[in-house]
PDB file of C-alpha atoms in Angstrom:
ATOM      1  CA  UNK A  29      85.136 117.026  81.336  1.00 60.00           C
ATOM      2  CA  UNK A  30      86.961 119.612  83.834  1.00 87.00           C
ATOM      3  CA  UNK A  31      87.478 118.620  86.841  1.00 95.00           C
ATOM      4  CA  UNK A  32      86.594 121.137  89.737  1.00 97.00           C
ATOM      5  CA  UNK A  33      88.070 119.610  92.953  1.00 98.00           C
ATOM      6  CA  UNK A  34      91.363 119.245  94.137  1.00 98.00           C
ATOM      7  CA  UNK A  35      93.563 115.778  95.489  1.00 98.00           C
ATOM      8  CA  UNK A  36      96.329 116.297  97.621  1.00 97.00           C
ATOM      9  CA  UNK A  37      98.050 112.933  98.074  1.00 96.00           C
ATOM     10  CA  UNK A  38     100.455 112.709 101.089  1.00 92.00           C
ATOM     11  CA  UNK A  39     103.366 109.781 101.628  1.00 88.00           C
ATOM     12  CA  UNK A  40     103.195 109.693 104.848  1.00 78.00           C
ATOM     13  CA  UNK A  41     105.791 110.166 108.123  1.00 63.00           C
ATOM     14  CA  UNK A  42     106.976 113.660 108.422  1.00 41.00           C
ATOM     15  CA  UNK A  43     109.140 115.600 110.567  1.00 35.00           C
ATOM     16  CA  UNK A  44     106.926 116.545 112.890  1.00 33.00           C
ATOM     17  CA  UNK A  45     107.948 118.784 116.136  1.00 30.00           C
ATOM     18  CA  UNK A  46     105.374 119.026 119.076  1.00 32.00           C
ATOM     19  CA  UNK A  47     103.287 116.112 117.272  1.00 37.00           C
ATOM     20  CA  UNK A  48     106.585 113.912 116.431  1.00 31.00           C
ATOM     21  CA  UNK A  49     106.772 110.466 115.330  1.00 35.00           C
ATOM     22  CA  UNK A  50     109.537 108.304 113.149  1.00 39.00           C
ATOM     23  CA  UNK A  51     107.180 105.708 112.377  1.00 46.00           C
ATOM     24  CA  UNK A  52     103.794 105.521 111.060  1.00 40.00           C
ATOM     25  CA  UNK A  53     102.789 101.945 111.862  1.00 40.00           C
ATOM     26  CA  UNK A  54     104.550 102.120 115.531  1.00 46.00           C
ATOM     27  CA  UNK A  55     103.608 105.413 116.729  1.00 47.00           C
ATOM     28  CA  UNK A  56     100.619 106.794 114.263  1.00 43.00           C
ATOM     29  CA  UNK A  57      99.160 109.143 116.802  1.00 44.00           C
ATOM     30  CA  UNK A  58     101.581 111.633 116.764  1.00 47.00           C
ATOM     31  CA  UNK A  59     101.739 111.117 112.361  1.00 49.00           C
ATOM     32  CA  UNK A  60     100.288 114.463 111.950  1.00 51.00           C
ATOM     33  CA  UNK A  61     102.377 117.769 112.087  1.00 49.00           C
ATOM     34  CA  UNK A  62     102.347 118.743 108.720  1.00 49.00           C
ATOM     35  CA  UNK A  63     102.091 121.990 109.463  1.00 47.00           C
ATOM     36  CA  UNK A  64     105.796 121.961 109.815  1.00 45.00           C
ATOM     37  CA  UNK A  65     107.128 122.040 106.181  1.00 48.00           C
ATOM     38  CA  UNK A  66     103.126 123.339 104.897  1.00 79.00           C
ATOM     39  CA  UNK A  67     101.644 120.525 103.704  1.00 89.00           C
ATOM     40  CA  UNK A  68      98.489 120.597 106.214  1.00 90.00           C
ATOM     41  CA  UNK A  69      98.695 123.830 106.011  1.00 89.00           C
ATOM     42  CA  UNK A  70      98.330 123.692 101.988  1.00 93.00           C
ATOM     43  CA  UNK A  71      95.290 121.849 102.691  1.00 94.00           C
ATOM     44  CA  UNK A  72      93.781 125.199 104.549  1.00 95.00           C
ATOM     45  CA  UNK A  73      95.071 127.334 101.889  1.00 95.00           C
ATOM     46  CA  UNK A  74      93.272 125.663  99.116  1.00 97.00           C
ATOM     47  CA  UNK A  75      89.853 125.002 100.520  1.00 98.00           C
ATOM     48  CA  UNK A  76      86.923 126.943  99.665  1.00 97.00           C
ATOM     49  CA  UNK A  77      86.270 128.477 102.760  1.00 98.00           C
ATOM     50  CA  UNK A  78      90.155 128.666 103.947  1.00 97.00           C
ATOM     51  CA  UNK A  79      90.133 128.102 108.221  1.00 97.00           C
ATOM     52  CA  UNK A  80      86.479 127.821 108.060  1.00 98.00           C
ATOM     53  CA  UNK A  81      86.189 125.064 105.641  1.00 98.00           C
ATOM     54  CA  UNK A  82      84.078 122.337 106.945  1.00 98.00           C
ATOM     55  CA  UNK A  83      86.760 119.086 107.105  1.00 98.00           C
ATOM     56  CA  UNK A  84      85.834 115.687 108.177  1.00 98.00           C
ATOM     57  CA  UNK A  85      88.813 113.391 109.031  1.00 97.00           C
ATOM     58  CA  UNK A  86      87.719 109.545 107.681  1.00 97.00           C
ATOM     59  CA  UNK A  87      89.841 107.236 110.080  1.00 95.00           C
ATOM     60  CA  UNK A  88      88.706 103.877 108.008  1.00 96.00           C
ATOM     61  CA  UNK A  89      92.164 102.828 107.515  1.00 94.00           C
ATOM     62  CA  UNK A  90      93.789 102.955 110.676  1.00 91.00           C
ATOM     63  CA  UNK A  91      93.858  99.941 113.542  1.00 90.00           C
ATOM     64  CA  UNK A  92      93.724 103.016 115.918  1.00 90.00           C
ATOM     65  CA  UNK A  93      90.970 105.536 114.837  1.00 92.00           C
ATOM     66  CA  UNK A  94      89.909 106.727 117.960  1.00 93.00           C
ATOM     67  CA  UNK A  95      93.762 107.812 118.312  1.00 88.00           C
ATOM     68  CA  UNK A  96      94.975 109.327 115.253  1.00 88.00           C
ATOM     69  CA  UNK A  97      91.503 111.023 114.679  1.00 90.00           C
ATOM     70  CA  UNK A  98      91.445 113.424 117.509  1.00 90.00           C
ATOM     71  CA  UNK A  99      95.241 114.223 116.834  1.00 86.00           C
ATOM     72  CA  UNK A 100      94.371 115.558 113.107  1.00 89.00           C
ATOM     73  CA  UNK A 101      91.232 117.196 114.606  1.00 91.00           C
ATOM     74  CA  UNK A 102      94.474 119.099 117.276  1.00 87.00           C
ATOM     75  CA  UNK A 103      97.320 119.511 114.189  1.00 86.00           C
ATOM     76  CA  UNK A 104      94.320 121.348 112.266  1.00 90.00           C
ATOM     77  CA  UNK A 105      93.232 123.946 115.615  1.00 89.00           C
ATOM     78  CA  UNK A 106      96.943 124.899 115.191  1.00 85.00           C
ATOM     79  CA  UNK A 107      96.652 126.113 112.344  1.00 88.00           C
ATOM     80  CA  UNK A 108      92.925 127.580 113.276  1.00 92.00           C
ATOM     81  CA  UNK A 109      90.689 125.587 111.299  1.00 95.00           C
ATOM     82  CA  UNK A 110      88.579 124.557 113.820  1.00 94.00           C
ATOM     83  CA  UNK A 111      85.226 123.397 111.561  1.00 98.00           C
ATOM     84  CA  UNK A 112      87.027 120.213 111.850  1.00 98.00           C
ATOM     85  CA  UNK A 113      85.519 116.050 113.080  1.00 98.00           C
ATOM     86  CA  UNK A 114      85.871 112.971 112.839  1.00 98.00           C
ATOM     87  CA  UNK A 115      83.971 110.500 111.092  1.00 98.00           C
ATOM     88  CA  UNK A 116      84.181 106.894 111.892  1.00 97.00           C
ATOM     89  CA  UNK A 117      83.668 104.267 109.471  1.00 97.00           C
ATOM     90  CA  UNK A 118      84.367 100.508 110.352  1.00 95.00           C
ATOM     91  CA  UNK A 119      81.422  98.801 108.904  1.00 96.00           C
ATOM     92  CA  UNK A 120      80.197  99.122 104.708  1.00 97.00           C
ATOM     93  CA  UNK A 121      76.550 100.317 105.945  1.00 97.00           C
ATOM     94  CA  UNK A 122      77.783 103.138 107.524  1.00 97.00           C
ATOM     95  CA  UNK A 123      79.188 104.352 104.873  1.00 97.00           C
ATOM     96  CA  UNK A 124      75.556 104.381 103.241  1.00 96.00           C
ATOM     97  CA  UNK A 125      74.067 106.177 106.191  1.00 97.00           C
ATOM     98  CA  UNK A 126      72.251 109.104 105.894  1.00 98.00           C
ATOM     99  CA  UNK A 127      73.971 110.830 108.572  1.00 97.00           C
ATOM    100  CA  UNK A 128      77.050 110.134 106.648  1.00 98.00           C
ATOM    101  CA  UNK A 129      76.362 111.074 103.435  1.00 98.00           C
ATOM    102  CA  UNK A 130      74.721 114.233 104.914  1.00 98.00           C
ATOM    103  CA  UNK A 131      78.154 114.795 106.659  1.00 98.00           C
ATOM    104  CA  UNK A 132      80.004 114.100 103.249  1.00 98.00           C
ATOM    105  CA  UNK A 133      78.270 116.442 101.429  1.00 98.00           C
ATOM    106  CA  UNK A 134      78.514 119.229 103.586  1.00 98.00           C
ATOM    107  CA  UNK A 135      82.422 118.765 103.360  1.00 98.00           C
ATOM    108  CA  UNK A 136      84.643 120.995 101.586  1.00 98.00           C
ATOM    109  CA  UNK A 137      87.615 118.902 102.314  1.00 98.00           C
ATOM    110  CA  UNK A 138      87.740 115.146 103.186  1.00 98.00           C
ATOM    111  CA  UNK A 139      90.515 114.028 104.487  1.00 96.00           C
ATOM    112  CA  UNK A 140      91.851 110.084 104.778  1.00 95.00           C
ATOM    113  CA  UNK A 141      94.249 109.220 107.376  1.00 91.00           C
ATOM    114  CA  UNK A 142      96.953 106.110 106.738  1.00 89.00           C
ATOM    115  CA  UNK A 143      96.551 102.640 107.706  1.00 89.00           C
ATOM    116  CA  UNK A 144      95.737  99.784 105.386  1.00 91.00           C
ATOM    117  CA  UNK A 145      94.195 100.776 102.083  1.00 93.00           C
ATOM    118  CA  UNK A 146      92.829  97.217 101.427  1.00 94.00           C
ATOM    119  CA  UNK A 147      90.670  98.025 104.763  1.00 95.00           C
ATOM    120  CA  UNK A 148      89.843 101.561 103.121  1.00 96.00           C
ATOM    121  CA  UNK A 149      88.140 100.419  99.700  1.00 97.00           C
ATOM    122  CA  UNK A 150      87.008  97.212 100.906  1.00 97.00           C
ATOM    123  CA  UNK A 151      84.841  98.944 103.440  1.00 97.00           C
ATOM    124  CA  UNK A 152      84.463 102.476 101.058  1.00 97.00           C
ATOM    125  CA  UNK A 153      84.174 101.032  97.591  1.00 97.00           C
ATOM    126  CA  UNK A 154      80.817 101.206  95.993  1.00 96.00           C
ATOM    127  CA  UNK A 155      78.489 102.383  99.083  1.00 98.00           C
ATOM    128  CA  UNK A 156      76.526 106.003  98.413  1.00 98.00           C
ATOM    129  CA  UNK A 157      79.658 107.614 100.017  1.00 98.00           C
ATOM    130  CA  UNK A 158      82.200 106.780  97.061  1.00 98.00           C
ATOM    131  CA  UNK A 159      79.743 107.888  94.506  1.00 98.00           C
ATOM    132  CA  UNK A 160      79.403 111.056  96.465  1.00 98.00           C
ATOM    133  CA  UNK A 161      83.697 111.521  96.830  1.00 98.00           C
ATOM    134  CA  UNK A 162      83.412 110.849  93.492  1.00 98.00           C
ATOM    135  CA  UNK A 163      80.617 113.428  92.660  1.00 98.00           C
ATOM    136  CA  UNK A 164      81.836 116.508  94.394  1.00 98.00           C
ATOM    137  CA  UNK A 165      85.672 115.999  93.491  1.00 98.00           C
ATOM    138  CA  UNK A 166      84.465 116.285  90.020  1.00 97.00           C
ATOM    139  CA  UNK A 167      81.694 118.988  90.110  1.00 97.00           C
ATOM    140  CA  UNK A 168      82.357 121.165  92.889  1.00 97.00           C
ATOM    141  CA  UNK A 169      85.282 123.166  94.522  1.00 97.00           C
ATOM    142  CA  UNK A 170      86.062 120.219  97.234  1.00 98.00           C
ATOM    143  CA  UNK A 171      89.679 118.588  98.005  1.00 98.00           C
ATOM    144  CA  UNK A 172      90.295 115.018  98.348  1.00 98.00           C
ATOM    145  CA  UNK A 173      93.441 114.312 100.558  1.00 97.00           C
ATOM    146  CA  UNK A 174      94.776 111.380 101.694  1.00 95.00           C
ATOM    147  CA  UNK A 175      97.936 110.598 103.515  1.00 92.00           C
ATOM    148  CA  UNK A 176      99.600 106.587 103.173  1.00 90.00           C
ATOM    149  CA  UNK A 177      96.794 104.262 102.593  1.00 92.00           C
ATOM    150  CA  UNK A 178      94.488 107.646 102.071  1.00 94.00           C
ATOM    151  CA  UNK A 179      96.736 108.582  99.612  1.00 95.00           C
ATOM    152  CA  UNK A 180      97.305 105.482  98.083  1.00 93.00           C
ATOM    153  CA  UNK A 181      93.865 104.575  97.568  1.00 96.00           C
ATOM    154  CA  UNK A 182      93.388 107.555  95.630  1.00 97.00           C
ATOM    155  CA  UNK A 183      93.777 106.113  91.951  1.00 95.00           C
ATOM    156  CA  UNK A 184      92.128 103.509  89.676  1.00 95.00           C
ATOM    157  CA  UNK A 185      95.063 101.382  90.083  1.00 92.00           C
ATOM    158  CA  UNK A 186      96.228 100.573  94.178  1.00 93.00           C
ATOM    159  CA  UNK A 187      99.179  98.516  95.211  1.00 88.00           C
ATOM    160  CA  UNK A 188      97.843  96.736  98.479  1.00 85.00           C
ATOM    161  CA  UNK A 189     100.543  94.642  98.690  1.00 77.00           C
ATOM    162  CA  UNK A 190     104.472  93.932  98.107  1.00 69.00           C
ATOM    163  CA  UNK A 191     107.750  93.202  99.990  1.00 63.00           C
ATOM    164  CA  UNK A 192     110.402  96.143  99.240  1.00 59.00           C
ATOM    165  CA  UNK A 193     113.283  93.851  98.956  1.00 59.00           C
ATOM    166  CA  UNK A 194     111.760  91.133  96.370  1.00 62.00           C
ATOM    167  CA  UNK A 195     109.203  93.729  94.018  1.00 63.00           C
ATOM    168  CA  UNK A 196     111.162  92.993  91.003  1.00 77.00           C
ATOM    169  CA  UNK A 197     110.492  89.379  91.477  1.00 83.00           C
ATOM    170  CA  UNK A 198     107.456  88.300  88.884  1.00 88.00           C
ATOM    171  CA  UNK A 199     104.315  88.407  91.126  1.00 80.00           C
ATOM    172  CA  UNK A 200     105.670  89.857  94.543  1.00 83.00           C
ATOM    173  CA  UNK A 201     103.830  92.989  93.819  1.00 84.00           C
ATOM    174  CA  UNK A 202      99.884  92.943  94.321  1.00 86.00           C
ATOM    175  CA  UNK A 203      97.457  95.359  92.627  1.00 90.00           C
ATOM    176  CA  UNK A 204      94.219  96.112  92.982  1.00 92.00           C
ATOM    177  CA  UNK A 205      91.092  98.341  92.674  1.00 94.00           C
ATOM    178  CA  UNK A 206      91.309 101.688  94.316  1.00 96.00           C
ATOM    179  CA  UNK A 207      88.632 104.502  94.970  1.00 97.00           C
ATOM    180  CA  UNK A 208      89.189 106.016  91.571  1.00 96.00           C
ATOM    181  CA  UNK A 209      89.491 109.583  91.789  1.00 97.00           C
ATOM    182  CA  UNK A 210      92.146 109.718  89.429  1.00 96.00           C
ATOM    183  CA  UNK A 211      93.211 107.955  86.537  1.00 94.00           C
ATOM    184  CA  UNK A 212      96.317 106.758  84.436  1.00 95.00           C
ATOM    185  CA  UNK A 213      98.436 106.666  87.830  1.00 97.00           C
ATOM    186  CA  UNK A 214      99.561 104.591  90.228  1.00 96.00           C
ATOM    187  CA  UNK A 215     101.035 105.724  94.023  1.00 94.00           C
ATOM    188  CA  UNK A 216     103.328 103.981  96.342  1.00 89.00           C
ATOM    189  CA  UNK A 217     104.058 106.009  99.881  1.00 85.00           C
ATOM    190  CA  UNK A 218     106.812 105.887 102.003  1.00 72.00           C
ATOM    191  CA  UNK A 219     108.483 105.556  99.014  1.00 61.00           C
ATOM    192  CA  UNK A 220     112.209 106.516  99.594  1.00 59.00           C
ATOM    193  CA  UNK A 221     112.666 105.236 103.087  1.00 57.00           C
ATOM    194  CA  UNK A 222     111.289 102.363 102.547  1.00 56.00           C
ATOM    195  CA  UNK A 223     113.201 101.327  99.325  1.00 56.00           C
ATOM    196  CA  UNK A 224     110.201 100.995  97.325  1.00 70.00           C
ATOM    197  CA  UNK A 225     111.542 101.574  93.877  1.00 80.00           C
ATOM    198  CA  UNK A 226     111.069  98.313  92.829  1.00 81.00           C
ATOM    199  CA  UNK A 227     106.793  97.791  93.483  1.00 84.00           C
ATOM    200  CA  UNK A 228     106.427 100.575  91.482  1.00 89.00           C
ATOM    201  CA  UNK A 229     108.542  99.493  88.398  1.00 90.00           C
ATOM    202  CA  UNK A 230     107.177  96.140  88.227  1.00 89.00           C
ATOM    203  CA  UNK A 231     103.311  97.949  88.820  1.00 90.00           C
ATOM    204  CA  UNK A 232     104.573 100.133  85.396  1.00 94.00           C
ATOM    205  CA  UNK A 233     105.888  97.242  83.683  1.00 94.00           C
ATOM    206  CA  UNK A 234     102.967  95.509  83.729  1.00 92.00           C
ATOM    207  CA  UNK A 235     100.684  98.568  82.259  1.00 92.00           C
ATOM    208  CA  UNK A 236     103.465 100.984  80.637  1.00 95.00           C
ATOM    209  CA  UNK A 237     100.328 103.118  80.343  1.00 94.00           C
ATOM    210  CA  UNK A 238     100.152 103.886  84.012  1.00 96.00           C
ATOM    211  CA  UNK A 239     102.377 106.656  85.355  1.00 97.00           C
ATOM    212  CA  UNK A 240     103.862 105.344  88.513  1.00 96.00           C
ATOM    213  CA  UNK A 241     103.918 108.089  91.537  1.00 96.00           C
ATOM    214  CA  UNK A 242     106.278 107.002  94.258  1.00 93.00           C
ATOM    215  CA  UNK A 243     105.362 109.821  97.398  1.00 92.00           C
ATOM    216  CA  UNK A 244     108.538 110.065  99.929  1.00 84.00           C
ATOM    217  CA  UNK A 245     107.536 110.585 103.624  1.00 79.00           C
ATOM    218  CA  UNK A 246     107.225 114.465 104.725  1.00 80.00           C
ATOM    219  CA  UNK A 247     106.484 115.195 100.759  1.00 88.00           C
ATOM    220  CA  UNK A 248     102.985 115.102  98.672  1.00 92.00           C
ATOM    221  CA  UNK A 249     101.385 116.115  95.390  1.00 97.00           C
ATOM    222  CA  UNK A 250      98.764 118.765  94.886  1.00 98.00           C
ATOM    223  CA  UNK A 251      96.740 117.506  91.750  1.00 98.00           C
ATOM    224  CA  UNK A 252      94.745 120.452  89.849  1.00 97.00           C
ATOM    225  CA  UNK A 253      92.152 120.234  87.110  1.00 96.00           C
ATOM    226  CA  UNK A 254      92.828 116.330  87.272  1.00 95.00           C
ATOM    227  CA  UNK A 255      95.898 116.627  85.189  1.00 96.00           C
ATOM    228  CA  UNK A 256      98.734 119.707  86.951  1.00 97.00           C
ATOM    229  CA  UNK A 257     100.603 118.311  89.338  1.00 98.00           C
ATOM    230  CA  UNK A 258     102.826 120.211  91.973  1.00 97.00           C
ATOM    231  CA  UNK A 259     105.062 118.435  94.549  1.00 96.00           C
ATOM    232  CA  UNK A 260     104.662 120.315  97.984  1.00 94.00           C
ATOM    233  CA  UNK A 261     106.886 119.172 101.170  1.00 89.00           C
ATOM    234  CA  UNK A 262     110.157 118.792 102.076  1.00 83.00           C
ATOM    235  CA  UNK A 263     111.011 115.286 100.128  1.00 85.00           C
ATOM    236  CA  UNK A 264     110.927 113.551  96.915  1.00 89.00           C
ATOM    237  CA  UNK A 265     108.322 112.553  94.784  1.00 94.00           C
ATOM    238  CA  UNK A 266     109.425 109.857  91.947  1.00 94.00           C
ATOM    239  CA  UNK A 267     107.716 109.128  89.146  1.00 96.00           C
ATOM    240  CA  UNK A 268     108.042 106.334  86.595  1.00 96.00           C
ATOM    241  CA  UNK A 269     107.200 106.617  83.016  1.00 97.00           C
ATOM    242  CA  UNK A 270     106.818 103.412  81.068  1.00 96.00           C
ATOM    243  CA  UNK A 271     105.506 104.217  78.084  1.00 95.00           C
ATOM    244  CA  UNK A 272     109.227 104.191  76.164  1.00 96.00           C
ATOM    245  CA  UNK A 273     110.019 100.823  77.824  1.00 97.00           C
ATOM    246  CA  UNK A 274     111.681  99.158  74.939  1.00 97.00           C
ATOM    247  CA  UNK A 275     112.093  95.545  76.204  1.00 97.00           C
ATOM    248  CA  UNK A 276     111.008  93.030  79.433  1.00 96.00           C
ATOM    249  CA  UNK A 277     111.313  89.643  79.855  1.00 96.00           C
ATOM    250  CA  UNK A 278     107.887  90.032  82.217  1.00 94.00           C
ATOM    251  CA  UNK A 279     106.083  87.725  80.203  1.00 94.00           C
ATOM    252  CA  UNK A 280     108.464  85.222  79.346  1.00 95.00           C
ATOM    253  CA  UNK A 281     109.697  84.011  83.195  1.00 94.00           C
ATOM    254  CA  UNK A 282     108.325  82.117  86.099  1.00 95.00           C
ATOM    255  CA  UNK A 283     106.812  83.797  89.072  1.00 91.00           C
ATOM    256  CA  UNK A 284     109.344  84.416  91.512  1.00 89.00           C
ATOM    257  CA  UNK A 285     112.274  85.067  89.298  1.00 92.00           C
ATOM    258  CA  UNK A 286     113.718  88.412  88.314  1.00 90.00           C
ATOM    259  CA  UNK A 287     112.127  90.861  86.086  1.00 93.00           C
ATOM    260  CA  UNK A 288     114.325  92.950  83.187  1.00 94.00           C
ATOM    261  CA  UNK A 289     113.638  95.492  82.154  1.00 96.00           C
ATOM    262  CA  UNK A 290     114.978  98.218  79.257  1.00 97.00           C
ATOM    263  CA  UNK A 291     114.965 101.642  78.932  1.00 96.00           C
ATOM    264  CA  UNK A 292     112.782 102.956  81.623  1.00 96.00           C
ATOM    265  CA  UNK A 293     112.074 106.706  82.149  1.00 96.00           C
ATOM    266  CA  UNK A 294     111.908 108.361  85.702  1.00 96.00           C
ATOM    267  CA  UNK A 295     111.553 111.782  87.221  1.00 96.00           C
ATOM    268  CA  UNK A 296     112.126 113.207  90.105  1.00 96.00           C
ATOM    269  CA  UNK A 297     110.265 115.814  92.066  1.00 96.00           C
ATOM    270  CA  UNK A 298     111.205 118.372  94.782  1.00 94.00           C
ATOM    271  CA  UNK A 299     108.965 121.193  96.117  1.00 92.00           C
ATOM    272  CA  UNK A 300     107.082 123.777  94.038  1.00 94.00           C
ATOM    273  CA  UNK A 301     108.588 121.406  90.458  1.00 97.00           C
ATOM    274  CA  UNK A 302     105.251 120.856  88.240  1.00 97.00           C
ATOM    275  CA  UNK A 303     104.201 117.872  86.188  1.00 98.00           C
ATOM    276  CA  UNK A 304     101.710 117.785  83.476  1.00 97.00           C
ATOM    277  CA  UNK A 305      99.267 114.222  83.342  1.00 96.00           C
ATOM    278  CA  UNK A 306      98.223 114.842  79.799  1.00 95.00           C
ATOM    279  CA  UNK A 307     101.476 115.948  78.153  1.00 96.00           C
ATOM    280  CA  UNK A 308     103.960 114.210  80.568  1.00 96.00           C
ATOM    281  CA  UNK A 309     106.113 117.712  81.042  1.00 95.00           C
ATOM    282  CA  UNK A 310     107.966 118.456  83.808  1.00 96.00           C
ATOM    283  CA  UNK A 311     109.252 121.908  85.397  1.00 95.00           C
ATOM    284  CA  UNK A 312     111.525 122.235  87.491  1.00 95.00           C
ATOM    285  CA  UNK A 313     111.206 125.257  89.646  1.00 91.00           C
ATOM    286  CA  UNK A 314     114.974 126.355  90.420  1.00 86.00           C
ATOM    287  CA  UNK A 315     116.142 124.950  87.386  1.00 86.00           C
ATOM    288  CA  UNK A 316     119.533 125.931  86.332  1.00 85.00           C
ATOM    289  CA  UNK A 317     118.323 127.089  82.870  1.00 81.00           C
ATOM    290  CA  UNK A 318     115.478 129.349  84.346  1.00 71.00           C
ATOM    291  CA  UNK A 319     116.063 132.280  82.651  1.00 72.00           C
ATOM    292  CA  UNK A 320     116.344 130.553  79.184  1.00 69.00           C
ATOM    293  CA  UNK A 321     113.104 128.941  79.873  1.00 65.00           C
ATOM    294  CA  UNK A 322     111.595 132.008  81.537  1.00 70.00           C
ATOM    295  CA  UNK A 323     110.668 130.198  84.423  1.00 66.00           C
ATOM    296  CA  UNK A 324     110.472 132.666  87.463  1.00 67.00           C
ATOM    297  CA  UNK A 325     112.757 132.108  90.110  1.00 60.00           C
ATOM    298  CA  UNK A 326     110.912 134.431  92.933  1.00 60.00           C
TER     299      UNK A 326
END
């Protein structure tokens, strides 16, 4: 089946100006100025109604809602969408209410903030709400975007958990459940700064299947028709591609100790490069053989 919405997934920190910030867990409030290298302003762009989409701004993730959701609501009147609110979530029955469901259905873009994406399907996951997410983004003309957690939470598969420095030790990486919008992919944020290489090969290891996404901060992924995917930002997006792994000792050592593994494929993404979910192609934009591949260039 087609699908008719949109995801943009976001990894988080960006360079961000008037609404600046280096750090998403120590200074989240001012984690919003996307509008700097487009990425916010992407979201505008491909909404149904453009500035005068309806957006609500779900805060469920964050320790600090009351903060970071009014500074969204602020980065968004900059670039004059104003049909903009927030709507708070901190307890599963509200995500059942009538009020909110009315509110989710009226929305032609929801938007997740970052914070803890444990928090964000444990309170989300199988209440009226998710069913709903998961209704429009299939049948109707309605983006999806999440930034950290938001973003992370996206997929089947989430990582919740996992130290950067030990993820290729057996069992340091921790996987579970997430609100299912897409399939066949996994997403780690923060990726680059954070030295996250590692969660996401032992996450692909375990399922070669899975197509590990690792989002760098300031950089995200517009996903079309559930399968195009376009890299938008200023940063890197990785992704890891299992399925020609040829050999692991995964299976065959203790938890704790080192995982091998052989023959692993990655890619990696800059801004406006293309991937394809069903055929695993990638383009990349200002390739060097353009004009063989007659790729434009404008």
């Amino acid at each position: 089946m087609n699908v008719r919405g949109k995801l943009i997934i976001i990894g988080g920190a960006v360079d961000k100006g008037s609404f600046s910030e280096t750090d998403l867990d120590q200074n989240a409030a001012n984690n919003i100025n996307f509008f700097e290298t487009g990425i916010l302003k992407r979201i505008i762009s491909e909404s149904r109604l453009k500035e005068k989409s309806r957006i609500e701004i779900i805060t469920t993730a964050s320790k600090i809602p009351k903060i970071i959701g009014p500074e969204y609501v602020k980065a968004l009147a900059y670039l004059n969408a104003t049909n903009v609110d927030v709507l708070y979530l901190d307890k599963r029955e509200m995500a059942s209410d009538p009020e909110t469901i009315k509110r989710i259905k009226a929305a032609d873009v929801v938007m997740f903030t970052g914070g803890d994406q444990l928090r964000l399907t444990s309170i989300l996951g199988g209440t009226a709400m998710h069913d709903l997410l998961l209704e429009k983004y299939q049948n109707e003309d309605f983006i999806y975007a999440g930034t950290s957690a938001g973003a992370a939470a996206a997929s089947n598969n989430m990582i919740y958990q996992g130290s950067s420095s030990e993820a290729l030790l057996k069992g340091e990486v921790k996987i579970t459940s997430g609100l299912g919008m897409i399939d066949g992919v996994i997403i780690d944020t923060h990726f680059v700064q954070r030295g996250r290489i590692g969660r996401l090969f032992q996450a692909v290891v375990g399922n070669p299947k899975v197509l590990g996404i690792g989002l760098g901060e300031d950089t995200g992924l517009l996903i079309t028709n559930g399968e195009n995917m376009e890299a938008i930002g200023s940063g890197l997006v990785i992704l890891v591609d299992g399925r020609e792994i040829k050999d692991t000792n995964l299976t065959q050592v203790e938890l704790g100790q080192p995982i091998s593994i052989s023959h692993l494929v990655t890619h990696v993404m800059s801004m406006n490069d293309t991937f394809n979910l069903k055929t695993f192609k990638m383009q990349i934009k200002s390739s060097q053989y353009a004009e063989d591949l007659g790729i434009p260039t404008d």
